[in-house]
Amino acid sequence: MRVSTIAPPEGKLLVLLPGMGAVATTFIAGVEAVRRGMAKPIGSLTQMQTIRLGKRSENRNPLIRDFVPLAPLEDLAFAGWDVYPDDAYEAAVRAQVLDPRHLEPMADFLRSIKPMPAAFEKAYAKKLDGSNVKQAANKYELARMLRDDIRRQLDETGATRAVMVWCGSTEVYLRPAACHQSIEAFEEGMRNNDPAIAPSQLYAYAAIMEGVPYANGAPNLSADVPALEQLALERGVPIAGKDFKTGQTLMKTILAPGFKARMLGIQGWFSTNILGNRDGEVLDDPENFRSKEVTKSGVLDTILQPDLYPDLYKDLYHKVRINYYPPRGDAKEGWDNIDIFGWLGYPMQIKVDFLCRDSILAAPIVLDLALFLDLAGRAGKKGIQEWLSFYFKSPHVEEGHVQEHDLFIQHFRLKNTLRVMGGEEPVTHLSENYEYEQYDH
């Protein structure tokens, strides 16, 4: 089998983080804790998961990080932007995700990471009101300033390359507009301060122009527009998104494939969340919640295929709610009531109460995306990386492709992509004594 050429991960990798709030600081502090031997990188495929190579009887199951040339944690450097001037230590303390026993030993390290002024406009996140904000004549100038930031941080950290993962708040819901149809129209739209161009799109543009792989961890419109997709292809930059799959939607993409595999019907699926961190506050605005609602609501139809199984799923009623509840902080609660039916149509119910920690679930996703996107860049991959759908609520796919939401199919695809990148055969899970003929088509 042809072995793909992957450049070695030489030098430091700079991880750029727009939005240095709960998720970003939990990620940074977590990586540093692992580097110091204070904790294990639980939840990270790149650090803890093995990958089967060849037949099961060969017993070849290396760790993913030993199979493909990922950047080692020791080589990661960090920088980011935020509307609040708090350094990473102050932001982490304010977020109240990690205990002092984890934060205090690395306080000096976290204090050394200070956010750059953000490209921000309150119209896209009305609940935020920070002072650490860039001023410019238009959005094109803001994007140019972000590009300058990227180059400066590469110089200051001594990094040889960078990746960017959007960890900022959810922006208001936007649809692709005329300014998104070509890079020329997009650049003209930035110069004219087109309201259809949100801040996250400026970061995506800046990253791609600087050759920096970009992932969108929020549900808002970002790199998933024709102009930036084409730019990523032209500049040879991998992109991925969108919306980290952490709590309630993670459970849906685990449970729904099981119901479908057993041909159990579903009458209704009611989902509600309470969340008290900054993301919860931003989502308390209906325009911002709409962005999240779209990504959370689209999962079940794609998995269950009601057009193929109308007797089981055609009339499924799906409701999603998010409620801002400050006392809960980052300890999000996702509650689901699922009305299912089985043999002869007899009804049954399932209740799920997931008392999760939003940033604890998101942090290893940020790590994996940073390392996998860097790998993709060194392997010469460019444009939309559908094989990273495993990490997202609303996977970014090429035009004409259908999103895959089944977590197990996503996981299978991710590992097969890694196998091929590493020069191994993809796994089919056929029995080892199964004989089949290959036909010429």
GROMACS .gro file of C-alpha atoms in nm:
model
  441
    1MET     CA    1   0.000   0.000   0.000
    2ARG     CA    2   0.121   0.352  -0.078
    3VAL     CA    3   0.267   0.523   0.226
    4SER     CA    4   0.173   0.888   0.258
    5THR     CA    5   0.458   1.128   0.311
    6ILE     CA    6   0.425   1.309   0.641
    7ALA     CA    7   0.679   1.571   0.738
    8PRO     CA    8   0.819   1.513   1.088
    9PRO     CA    9   0.690   1.735   1.371
   10GLU     CA   10   1.010   1.933   1.412
   11GLY     CA   11   1.015   2.232   1.646
   12LYS     CA   12   0.740   2.384   1.857
   13LEU     CA   13   0.372   2.382   1.763
   14LEU     CA   14   0.187   2.701   1.858
   15VAL     CA   15  -0.179   2.645   1.951
   16LEU     CA   16  -0.374   2.966   1.892
   17LEU     CA   17  -0.699   3.002   2.086
   18PRO     CA   18  -0.956   3.271   2.004
   19GLY     CA   19  -1.152   3.293   2.329
   20MET     CA   20  -0.946   3.225   2.641
   21GLY     CA   21  -1.230   3.135   2.874
   22ALA     CA   22  -1.322   2.812   3.052
   23VAL     CA   23  -1.249   2.570   2.766
   24ALA     CA   24  -0.919   2.723   2.654
   25THR     CA   25  -0.774   2.765   3.003
   26THR     CA   26  -0.884   2.415   3.104
   27PHE     CA   27  -0.708   2.284   2.795
   28ILE     CA   28  -0.387   2.480   2.857
   29ALA     CA   29  -0.372   2.395   3.227
   30GLY     CA   30  -0.452   2.033   3.153
   31VAL     CA   31  -0.171   1.996   2.902
   32GLU     CA   32   0.073   2.152   3.147
   33ALA     CA   33  -0.051   1.923   3.426
   34VAL     CA   34   0.011   1.619   3.204
   35ARG     CA   35   0.355   1.749   3.107
   36ARG     CA   36   0.443   1.782   3.476
   37GLY     CA   37   0.319   1.431   3.558
   38MET     CA   38   0.037   1.568   3.774
   39ALA     CA   39  -0.247   1.405   3.578
   40LYS     CA   40  -0.340   1.176   3.290
   41PRO     CA   41  -0.484   1.304   2.958
   42ILE     CA   42  -0.818   1.127   3.008
   43GLY     CA   43  -1.052   1.170   2.711
   44SER     CA   44  -0.780   1.226   2.451
   45LEU     CA   45  -0.761   0.977   2.164
   46THR     CA   46  -0.424   1.111   2.055
   47GLN     CA   47  -0.270   1.041   2.396
   48MET     CA   48  -0.449   0.734   2.531
   49GLN     CA   49  -0.613   0.532   2.254
   50THR     CA   50  -0.463   0.243   2.063
   51ILE     CA   51  -0.519   0.162   1.696
   52ARG     CA   52  -0.549  -0.190   1.563
   53LEU     CA   53  -0.328  -0.263   1.261
   54GLY     CA   54  -0.388  -0.565   1.038
   55LYS     CA   55  -0.574  -0.874   1.153
   56ARG     CA   56  -0.668  -0.916   1.518
   57SER     CA   57  -0.447  -1.224   1.534
   58GLU     CA   58  -0.142  -1.009   1.454
   59ASN     CA   59  -0.190  -0.834   1.791
   60ARG     CA   60  -0.056  -0.501   1.664
   61ASN     CA   61  -0.222  -0.233   1.874
   62PRO     CA   62   0.010   0.065   1.917
   63LEU     CA   63  -0.097   0.391   2.071
   64ILE     CA   64  -0.214   0.635   1.806
   65ARG     CA   65   0.064   0.875   1.907
   66ASP     CA   66   0.320   0.600   1.848
   67PHE     CA   67   0.176   0.509   1.508
   68VAL     CA   68   0.150   0.848   1.338
   69PRO     CA   69   0.400   1.131   1.395
   70LEU     CA   70   0.204   1.364   1.622
   71ALA     CA   71   0.362   1.664   1.788
   72PRO     CA   72   0.463   1.569   2.145
   73LEU     CA   73   0.298   1.759   2.427
   74GLU     CA   74   0.636   1.895   2.533
   75ASP     CA   75   0.653   2.091   2.205
   76LEU     CA   76   0.320   2.275   2.245
   77ALA     CA   77   0.314   2.651   2.302
   78PHE     CA   78   0.002   2.859   2.359
   79ALA     CA   79  -0.137   3.201   2.270
   80GLY     CA   80  -0.482   3.347   2.224
   81TRP     CA   81  -0.721   3.639   2.215
   82ASP     CA   82  -1.000   3.743   2.449
   83VAL     CA   83  -1.225   4.041   2.511
   84TYR     CA   84  -1.123   4.029   2.879
   85PRO     CA   85  -0.760   4.112   2.970
   86ASP     CA   86  -0.725   3.839   3.234
   87ASP     CA   87  -0.421   3.615   3.192
   88ALA     CA   88  -0.474   3.239   3.169
   89TYR     CA   89  -0.441   3.193   3.546
   90GLU     CA   90  -0.694   3.466   3.630
   91ALA     CA   91  -0.933   3.337   3.361
   92ALA     CA   92  -0.904   2.980   3.490
   93VAL     CA   93  -0.973   3.090   3.849
   94ARG     CA   94  -1.276   3.288   3.732
   95ALA     CA   95  -1.405   2.991   3.529
   96GLN     CA   96  -1.401   2.769   3.841
   97VAL     CA   97  -1.348   2.450   3.643
   98LEU     CA   98  -1.018   2.329   3.793
   99ASP     CA   99  -0.936   2.298   4.162
  100PRO     CA  100  -0.658   2.507   4.321
  101ARG     CA  101  -0.454   2.187   4.361
  102HIS     CA  102  -0.418   2.181   3.983
  103LEU     CA  103  -0.392   2.555   3.921
  104GLU     CA  104  -0.160   2.677   4.197
  105PRO     CA  105   0.145   2.465   4.110
  106MET     CA  106   0.143   2.610   3.758
  107ALA     CA  107   0.025   2.963   3.838
  108ASP     CA  108   0.343   3.125   3.705
  109PHE     CA  109   0.317   2.935   3.377
  110LEU     CA  110  -0.049   3.031   3.330
  111ARG     CA  111   0.017   3.395   3.422
  112SER     CA  112   0.271   3.412   3.140
  113ILE     CA  113  -0.007   3.358   2.883
  114LYS     CA  114  -0.183   3.689   2.834
  115PRO     CA  115  -0.459   3.731   2.575
  116MET     CA  116  -0.409   3.958   2.279
  117PRO     CA  117  -0.686   4.213   2.214
  118ALA     CA  118  -0.974   4.041   2.038
  119ALA     CA  119  -1.142   4.116   1.708
  120PHE     CA  120  -1.487   4.155   1.855
  121GLU     CA  121  -1.821   4.321   1.786
  122LYS     CA  122  -2.091   4.316   2.052
  123ALA     CA  123  -2.368   4.270   1.795
  124TYR     CA  124  -2.258   3.907   1.752
  125ALA     CA  125  -2.243   3.823   2.126
  126LYS     CA  126  -2.456   4.075   2.312
  127LYS     CA  127  -2.389   3.928   2.657
  128LEU     CA  128  -2.014   3.996   2.634
  129ASP     CA  129  -1.873   4.338   2.713
  130GLY     CA  130  -1.495   4.324   2.753
  131SER     CA  131  -1.246   4.606   2.707
  132ASN     CA  132  -0.959   4.409   2.552
  133VAL     CA  133  -1.074   4.474   2.196
  134LYS     CA  134  -0.900   4.582   1.875
  135GLN     CA  135  -0.998   4.906   1.704
  136ALA     CA  136  -0.979   4.939   1.326
  137ALA     CA  137  -1.143   5.121   1.037
  138ASN     CA  138  -1.301   4.804   0.900
  139LYS     CA  139  -1.306   4.426   0.927
  140TYR     CA  140  -1.035   4.385   0.667
  141GLU     CA  141  -0.799   4.582   0.888
  142LEU     CA  142  -0.901   4.371   1.188
  143ALA     CA  143  -0.814   4.057   0.991
  144ARG     CA  144  -0.481   4.208   0.895
  145MET     CA  145  -0.411   4.278   1.263
  146LEU     CA  146  -0.493   3.915   1.347
  147ARG     CA  147  -0.247   3.801   1.082
  148ASP     CA  148   0.016   4.024   1.238
  149ASP     CA  149  -0.062   3.868   1.577
  150ILE     CA  150  -0.007   3.518   1.437
  151ARG     CA  151   0.331   3.605   1.287
  152ARG     CA  152   0.441   3.784   1.603
  153GLN     CA  153   0.345   3.494   1.828
  154LEU     CA  154   0.532   3.250   1.606
  155ASP     CA  155   0.841   3.469   1.641
  156GLU     CA  156   0.804   3.520   2.017
  157THR     CA  157   0.745   3.154   2.099
  158GLY     CA  158   0.999   3.025   1.848
  159ALA     CA  159   0.737   2.790   1.704
  160THR     CA  160   0.787   2.650   1.355
  161ARG     CA  161   0.416   2.621   1.276
  162ALA     CA  162   0.072   2.685   1.430
  163VAL     CA  163  -0.286   2.564   1.448
  164MET     CA  164  -0.595   2.761   1.554
  165VAL     CA  165  -0.896   2.624   1.743
  166TRP     CA  166  -1.190   2.859   1.803
  167CYS     CA  167  -1.285   2.836   2.172
  168GLY     CA  168  -1.482   3.161   2.179
  169SER     CA  169  -1.846   3.209   2.259
  170THR     CA  170  -2.128   3.122   2.023
  171GLU     CA  171  -2.210   3.404   1.784
  172VAL     CA  172  -2.557   3.494   1.654
  173TYR     CA  173  -2.709   3.272   1.390
  174LEU     CA  174  -2.610   3.372   1.036
  175ARG     CA  175  -2.674   3.219   0.696
  176PRO     CA  176  -2.424   3.233   0.408
  177ALA     CA  177  -2.468   3.560   0.217
  178ALA     CA  178  -2.344   3.706  -0.111
  179CYS     CA  179  -2.017   3.812   0.053
  180HIS     CA  180  -1.940   3.447   0.133
  181GLN     CA  181  -1.955   3.315  -0.223
  182SER     CA  182  -1.600   3.402  -0.333
  183ILE     CA  183  -1.282   3.521  -0.169
  184GLU     CA  184  -1.300   3.845  -0.369
  185ALA     CA  185  -1.652   3.911  -0.240
  186PHE     CA  186  -1.544   3.819   0.112
  187GLU     CA  187  -1.251   4.059   0.114
  188GLU     CA  188  -1.470   4.334  -0.030
  189GLY     CA  189  -1.728   4.257   0.237
  190MET     CA  190  -1.465   4.296   0.508
  191ARG     CA  191  -1.362   4.633   0.367
  192ASN     CA  192  -1.728   4.741   0.366
  193ASN     CA  193  -1.799   4.606   0.717
  194ASP     CA  194  -2.064   4.367   0.584
  195PRO     CA  195  -2.278   4.256   0.884
  196ALA     CA  196  -2.286   3.901   0.743
  197ILE     CA  197  -1.916   3.867   0.835
  198ALA     CA  198  -1.883   3.779   1.204
  199PRO     CA  199  -1.561   3.799   1.409
  200SER     CA  200  -1.498   3.423   1.398
  201GLN     CA  201  -1.481   3.447   1.018
  202LEU     CA  202  -1.204   3.706   1.051
  203TYR     CA  203  -1.002   3.461   1.260
  204ALA     CA  204  -1.066   3.182   1.009
  205TYR     CA  205  -0.958   3.406   0.722
  206ALA     CA  206  -0.645   3.521   0.907
  207ALA     CA  207  -0.548   3.162   0.994
  208ILE     CA  208  -0.594   3.031   0.641
  209MET     CA  209  -0.405   3.324   0.489
  210GLU     CA  210  -0.116   3.251   0.725
  211GLY     CA  211  -0.118   2.880   0.642
  212VAL     CA  212  -0.253   2.786   0.985
  213PRO     CA  213  -0.499   2.492   1.010
  214TYR     CA  214  -0.830   2.606   1.163
  215ALA     CA  215  -1.105   2.432   1.360
  216ASN     CA  216  -1.431   2.590   1.476
  217GLY     CA  217  -1.545   2.467   1.817
  218ALA     CA  218  -1.867   2.674   1.822
  219PRO     CA  219  -2.190   2.635   1.622
  220ASN     CA  220  -2.179   2.970   1.444
  221LEU     CA  221  -2.098   3.026   1.077
  222SER     CA  222  -1.720   3.049   1.044
  223ALA     CA  223  -1.498   2.870   0.790
  224ASP     CA  224  -1.796   2.678   0.649
  225VAL     CA  225  -1.864   2.920   0.362
  226PRO     CA  226  -1.758   2.880  -0.004
  227ALA     CA  227  -1.507   3.167   0.006
  228LEU     CA  228  -1.307   3.028   0.297
  229GLU     CA  229  -1.342   2.667   0.182
  230GLN     CA  230  -1.192   2.764  -0.154
  231LEU     CA  231  -0.923   2.973   0.014
  232ALA     CA  232  -0.824   2.673   0.228
  233LEU     CA  233  -0.781   2.462  -0.085
  234GLU     CA  234  -0.581   2.728  -0.263
  235ARG     CA  235  -0.353   2.788   0.037
  236GLY     CA  236  -0.320   2.417   0.119
  237VAL     CA  237  -0.469   2.454   0.468
  238PRO     CA  238  -0.677   2.189   0.655
  239ILE     CA  239  -1.001   2.314   0.815
  240ALA     CA  240  -1.262   2.140   1.033
  241GLY     CA  241  -1.573   2.210   1.240
  242LYS     CA  242  -1.810   2.275   1.387
  243ASP     CA  243  -1.933   2.285   1.749
  244PHE     CA  244  -1.751   2.058   1.995
  245LYS     CA  245  -1.951   1.743   2.071
  246THR     CA  246  -1.933   1.720   2.449
  247GLY     CA  247  -2.239   1.655   2.666
  248GLN     CA  248  -2.595   1.595   2.560
  249THR     CA  249  -2.526   1.558   2.188
  250LEU     CA  250  -2.247   1.311   2.263
  251MET     CA  251  -2.504   1.097   2.443
  252LYS     CA  252  -2.745   1.124   2.148
  253THR     CA  253  -2.482   1.005   1.903
  254ILE     CA  254  -2.413   0.709   2.132
  255LEU     CA  255  -2.775   0.611   2.209
  256ALA     CA  256  -2.953   0.678   1.878
  257PRO     CA  257  -2.734   0.437   1.676
  258GLY     CA  258  -2.814   0.167   1.934
  259PHE     CA  259  -3.189   0.220   1.903
  260LYS     CA  260  -3.162   0.210   1.524
  261ALA     CA  261  -2.945  -0.104   1.529
  262ARG     CA  262  -3.217  -0.281   1.731
  263MET     CA  263  -3.498  -0.134   1.518
  264LEU     CA  264  -3.663   0.030   1.818
  265GLY     CA  265  -3.896   0.316   1.735
  266ILE     CA  266  -3.885   0.664   1.887
  267GLN     CA  267  -4.190   0.884   1.937
  268GLY     CA  268  -4.019   1.179   2.105
  269TRP     CA  269  -3.689   1.305   2.238
  270PHE     CA  270  -3.701   1.600   2.477
  271SER     CA  271  -3.367   1.755   2.573
  272THR     CA  272  -3.300   2.038   2.814
  273ASN     CA  273  -2.977   2.177   2.960
  274ILE     CA  274  -2.880   2.401   3.248
  275LEU     CA  275  -2.542   2.572   3.222
  276GLY     CA  276  -2.393   2.858   3.419
  277ASN     CA  277  -2.061   2.945   3.256
  278ARG     CA  278  -1.991   3.226   3.007
  279ASP     CA  279  -2.116   3.013   2.718
  280GLY     CA  280  -2.444   2.961   2.901
  281GLU     CA  281  -2.480   3.334   2.954
  282VAL     CA  282  -2.417   3.406   2.585
  283LEU     CA  283  -2.665   3.137   2.482
  284ASP     CA  284  -2.929   3.306   2.697
  285ASP     CA  285  -2.978   3.542   2.404
  286PRO     CA  286  -3.225   3.393   2.151
  287GLU     CA  287  -3.013   3.489   1.847
  288ASN     CA  288  -2.709   3.309   1.986
  289PHE     CA  289  -2.914   3.012   2.102
  290ARG     CA  290  -3.045   2.970   1.747
  291SER     CA  291  -2.691   2.884   1.630
  292LYS     CA  292  -2.666   2.613   1.896
  293GLU     CA  293  -3.019   2.486   1.840
  294VAL     CA  294  -2.948   2.416   1.474
  295THR     CA  295  -2.639   2.205   1.542
  296LYS     CA  296  -2.798   2.017   1.834
  297SER     CA  297  -3.126   1.947   1.655
  298GLY     CA  298  -2.986   1.811   1.328
  299VAL     CA  299  -2.827   1.501   1.477
  300LEU     CA  300  -3.117   1.255   1.506
  301ASP     CA  301  -3.258   1.277   1.154
  302THR     CA  302  -2.922   1.195   0.998
  303ILE     CA  303  -2.861   0.898   1.227
  304LEU     CA  304  -3.213   0.754   1.224
  305GLN     CA  305  -3.294   0.807   0.853
  306PRO     CA  306  -3.672   0.848   0.888
  307ASP     CA  307  -3.709   0.837   0.509
  308LEU     CA  308  -3.584   0.477   0.516
  309TYR     CA  309  -3.760   0.382   0.841
  310PRO     CA  310  -4.088   0.577   0.846
  311ASP     CA  311  -4.263   0.326   1.075
  312LEU     CA  312  -4.001   0.391   1.342
  313TYR     CA  313  -3.895   0.754   1.312
  314LYS     CA  314  -4.111   0.950   1.068
  315ASP     CA  315  -4.317   1.124   1.339
  316LEU     CA  316  -4.039   1.170   1.596
  317TYR     CA  317  -4.087   1.492   1.797
  318HIS     CA  318  -3.751   1.644   1.892
  319LYS     CA  319  -3.724   1.942   2.128
  320VAL     CA  320  -3.399   2.105   2.249
  321ARG     CA  321  -3.363   2.369   2.520
  322ILE     CA  322  -3.069   2.541   2.695
  323ASN     CA  323  -3.127   2.738   3.014
  324TYR     CA  324  -2.876   2.975   3.172
  325TYR     CA  325  -2.848   2.892   3.542
  326PRO     CA  326  -2.554   3.071   3.711
  327PRO     CA  327  -2.528   2.852   4.025
  328ARG     CA  328  -2.435   2.550   3.814
  329GLY     CA  329  -2.124   2.714   3.663
  330ASP     CA  330  -1.934   2.484   3.426
  331ALA     CA  331  -2.104   2.174   3.571
  332LYS     CA  332  -2.363   2.144   3.298
  333GLU     CA  333  -2.664   1.916   3.336
  334GLY     CA  334  -2.816   1.760   3.027
  335TRP     CA  335  -3.150   1.593   3.085
  336ASP     CA  336  -3.323   1.376   2.822
  337ASN     CA  337  -3.663   1.211   2.815
  338ILE     CA  338  -3.686   0.954   2.534
  339ASP     CA  339  -4.019   0.791   2.445
  340ILE     CA  340  -3.947   0.472   2.255
  341PHE     CA  341  -4.164   0.183   2.140
  342GLY     CA  342  -4.094  -0.181   2.067
  343TRP     CA  343  -4.261  -0.506   1.967
  344LEU     CA  344  -4.623  -0.452   1.858
  345GLY     CA  345  -4.583  -0.081   1.928
  346TYR     CA  346  -4.573  -0.106   2.308
  347PRO     CA  347  -4.433   0.216   2.463
  348MET     CA  348  -4.130   0.245   2.689
  349GLN     CA  349  -3.929   0.536   2.831
  350ILE     CA  350  -3.564   0.613   2.891
  351LYS     CA  351  -3.442   0.896   3.116
  352VAL     CA  352  -3.087   1.026   3.096
  353ASP     CA  353  -2.947   1.281   3.340
  354PHE     CA  354  -2.590   1.362   3.241
  355LEU     CA  355  -2.424   1.566   3.515
  356CYS     CA  356  -2.119   1.659   3.314
  357ARG     CA  357  -1.845   1.920   3.315
  358ASP     CA  358  -1.852   2.109   2.989
  359SER     CA  359  -1.491   2.223   2.973
  360ILE     CA  360  -1.354   1.894   3.109
  361LEU     CA  361  -1.516   1.719   2.812
  362ALA     CA  362  -1.409   1.988   2.564
  363ALA     CA  363  -1.042   2.022   2.664
  364PRO     CA  364  -0.925   1.686   2.520
  365ILE     CA  365  -1.115   1.765   2.200
  366VAL     CA  366  -0.911   2.085   2.163
  367LEU     CA  367  -0.592   1.886   2.213
  368ASP     CA  368  -0.684   1.616   1.961
  369LEU     CA  369  -0.795   1.866   1.699
  370ALA     CA  370  -0.476   2.067   1.737
  371LEU     CA  371  -0.257   1.759   1.697
  372PHE     CA  372  -0.460   1.597   1.419
  373LEU     CA  373  -0.487   1.921   1.217
  374ASP     CA  374  -0.113   1.971   1.252
  375LEU     CA  375  -0.065   1.612   1.132
  376ALA     CA  376  -0.298   1.676   0.838
  377GLY     CA  377  -0.103   1.988   0.742
  378ARG     CA  378   0.228   1.802   0.752
  379ALA     CA  379   0.072   1.522   0.544
  380GLY     CA  380  -0.028   1.768   0.273
  381LYS     CA  381  -0.401   1.745   0.338
  382LYS     CA  382  -0.600   2.058   0.260
  383GLY     CA  383  -0.953   2.188   0.274
  384ILE     CA  384  -1.234   2.025   0.474
  385GLN     CA  385  -1.122   1.733   0.694
  386GLU     CA  386  -1.438   1.524   0.716
  387TRP     CA  387  -1.251   1.246   0.900
  388LEU     CA  388  -1.252   1.471   1.209
  389SER     CA  389  -1.636   1.466   1.224
  390PHE     CA  390  -1.602   1.254   1.539
  391TYR     CA  391  -1.543   1.570   1.743
  392PHE     CA  392  -1.829   1.789   1.620
  393LYS     CA  393  -2.204   1.830   1.656
  394SER     CA  394  -2.240   1.964   1.303
  395PRO     CA  395  -1.951   1.822   1.100
  396HIS     CA  396  -1.816   2.041   0.822
  397VAL     CA  397  -1.850   1.845   0.498
  398GLU     CA  398  -1.793   1.919   0.133
  399GLU     CA  399  -2.082   2.040  -0.081
  400GLY     CA  400  -2.303   1.748  -0.179
  401HIS     CA  401  -2.181   1.528   0.107
  402VAL     CA  402  -2.414   1.419   0.386
  403GLN     CA  403  -2.306   1.475   0.746
  404GLU     CA  404  -2.235   1.158   0.941
  405HIS     CA  405  -2.350   1.179   1.304
  406ASP     CA  406  -2.324   0.817   1.418
  407LEU     CA  407  -2.037   0.832   1.670
  408PHE     CA  408  -1.923   0.478   1.592
  409ILE     CA  409  -1.910   0.532   1.216
  410GLN     CA  410  -1.726   0.861   1.277
  411HIS     CA  411  -1.475   0.682   1.501
  412PHE     CA  412  -1.427   0.402   1.246
  413ARG     CA  413  -1.363   0.656   0.972
  414LEU     CA  414  -1.115   0.853   1.182
  415LYS     CA  415  -0.909   0.544   1.260
  416ASN     CA  416  -0.916   0.417   0.901
  417THR     CA  417  -0.793   0.756   0.785
  418LEU     CA  418  -0.505   0.732   1.030
  419ARG     CA  419  -0.428   0.377   0.912
  420VAL     CA  420  -0.407   0.490   0.550
  421MET     CA  421  -0.197   0.793   0.645
  422GLY     CA  422   0.042   0.558   0.825
  423GLY     CA  423   0.070   0.319   0.531
  424GLU     CA  424  -0.154   0.043   0.669
  425GLU     CA  425  -0.461  -0.120   0.518
  426PRO     CA  426  -0.801   0.008   0.638
  427VAL     CA  427  -0.985  -0.234   0.866
  428THR     CA  428  -1.315  -0.388   0.750
  429HIS     CA  429  -1.398  -0.601   1.059
  430LEU     CA  430  -1.479  -0.899   0.837
  431SER     CA  431  -1.406  -1.231   1.002
  432GLU     CA  432  -1.044  -1.334   0.949
  433ASN     CA  433  -1.150  -1.657   0.778
  434TYR     CA  434  -1.404  -1.483   0.552
  435GLU     CA  435  -1.321  -1.519   0.185
  436TYR     CA  436  -1.455  -1.277  -0.070
  437GLU     CA  437  -1.394  -1.208  -0.433
  438GLN     CA  438  -1.282  -0.871  -0.566
  439TYR     CA  439  -1.459  -0.782  -0.885
  440ASP     CA  440  -1.335  -0.539  -1.146
  441HIS     CA  441  -1.580  -0.257  -1.208
   0.00000   0.00000   0.00000
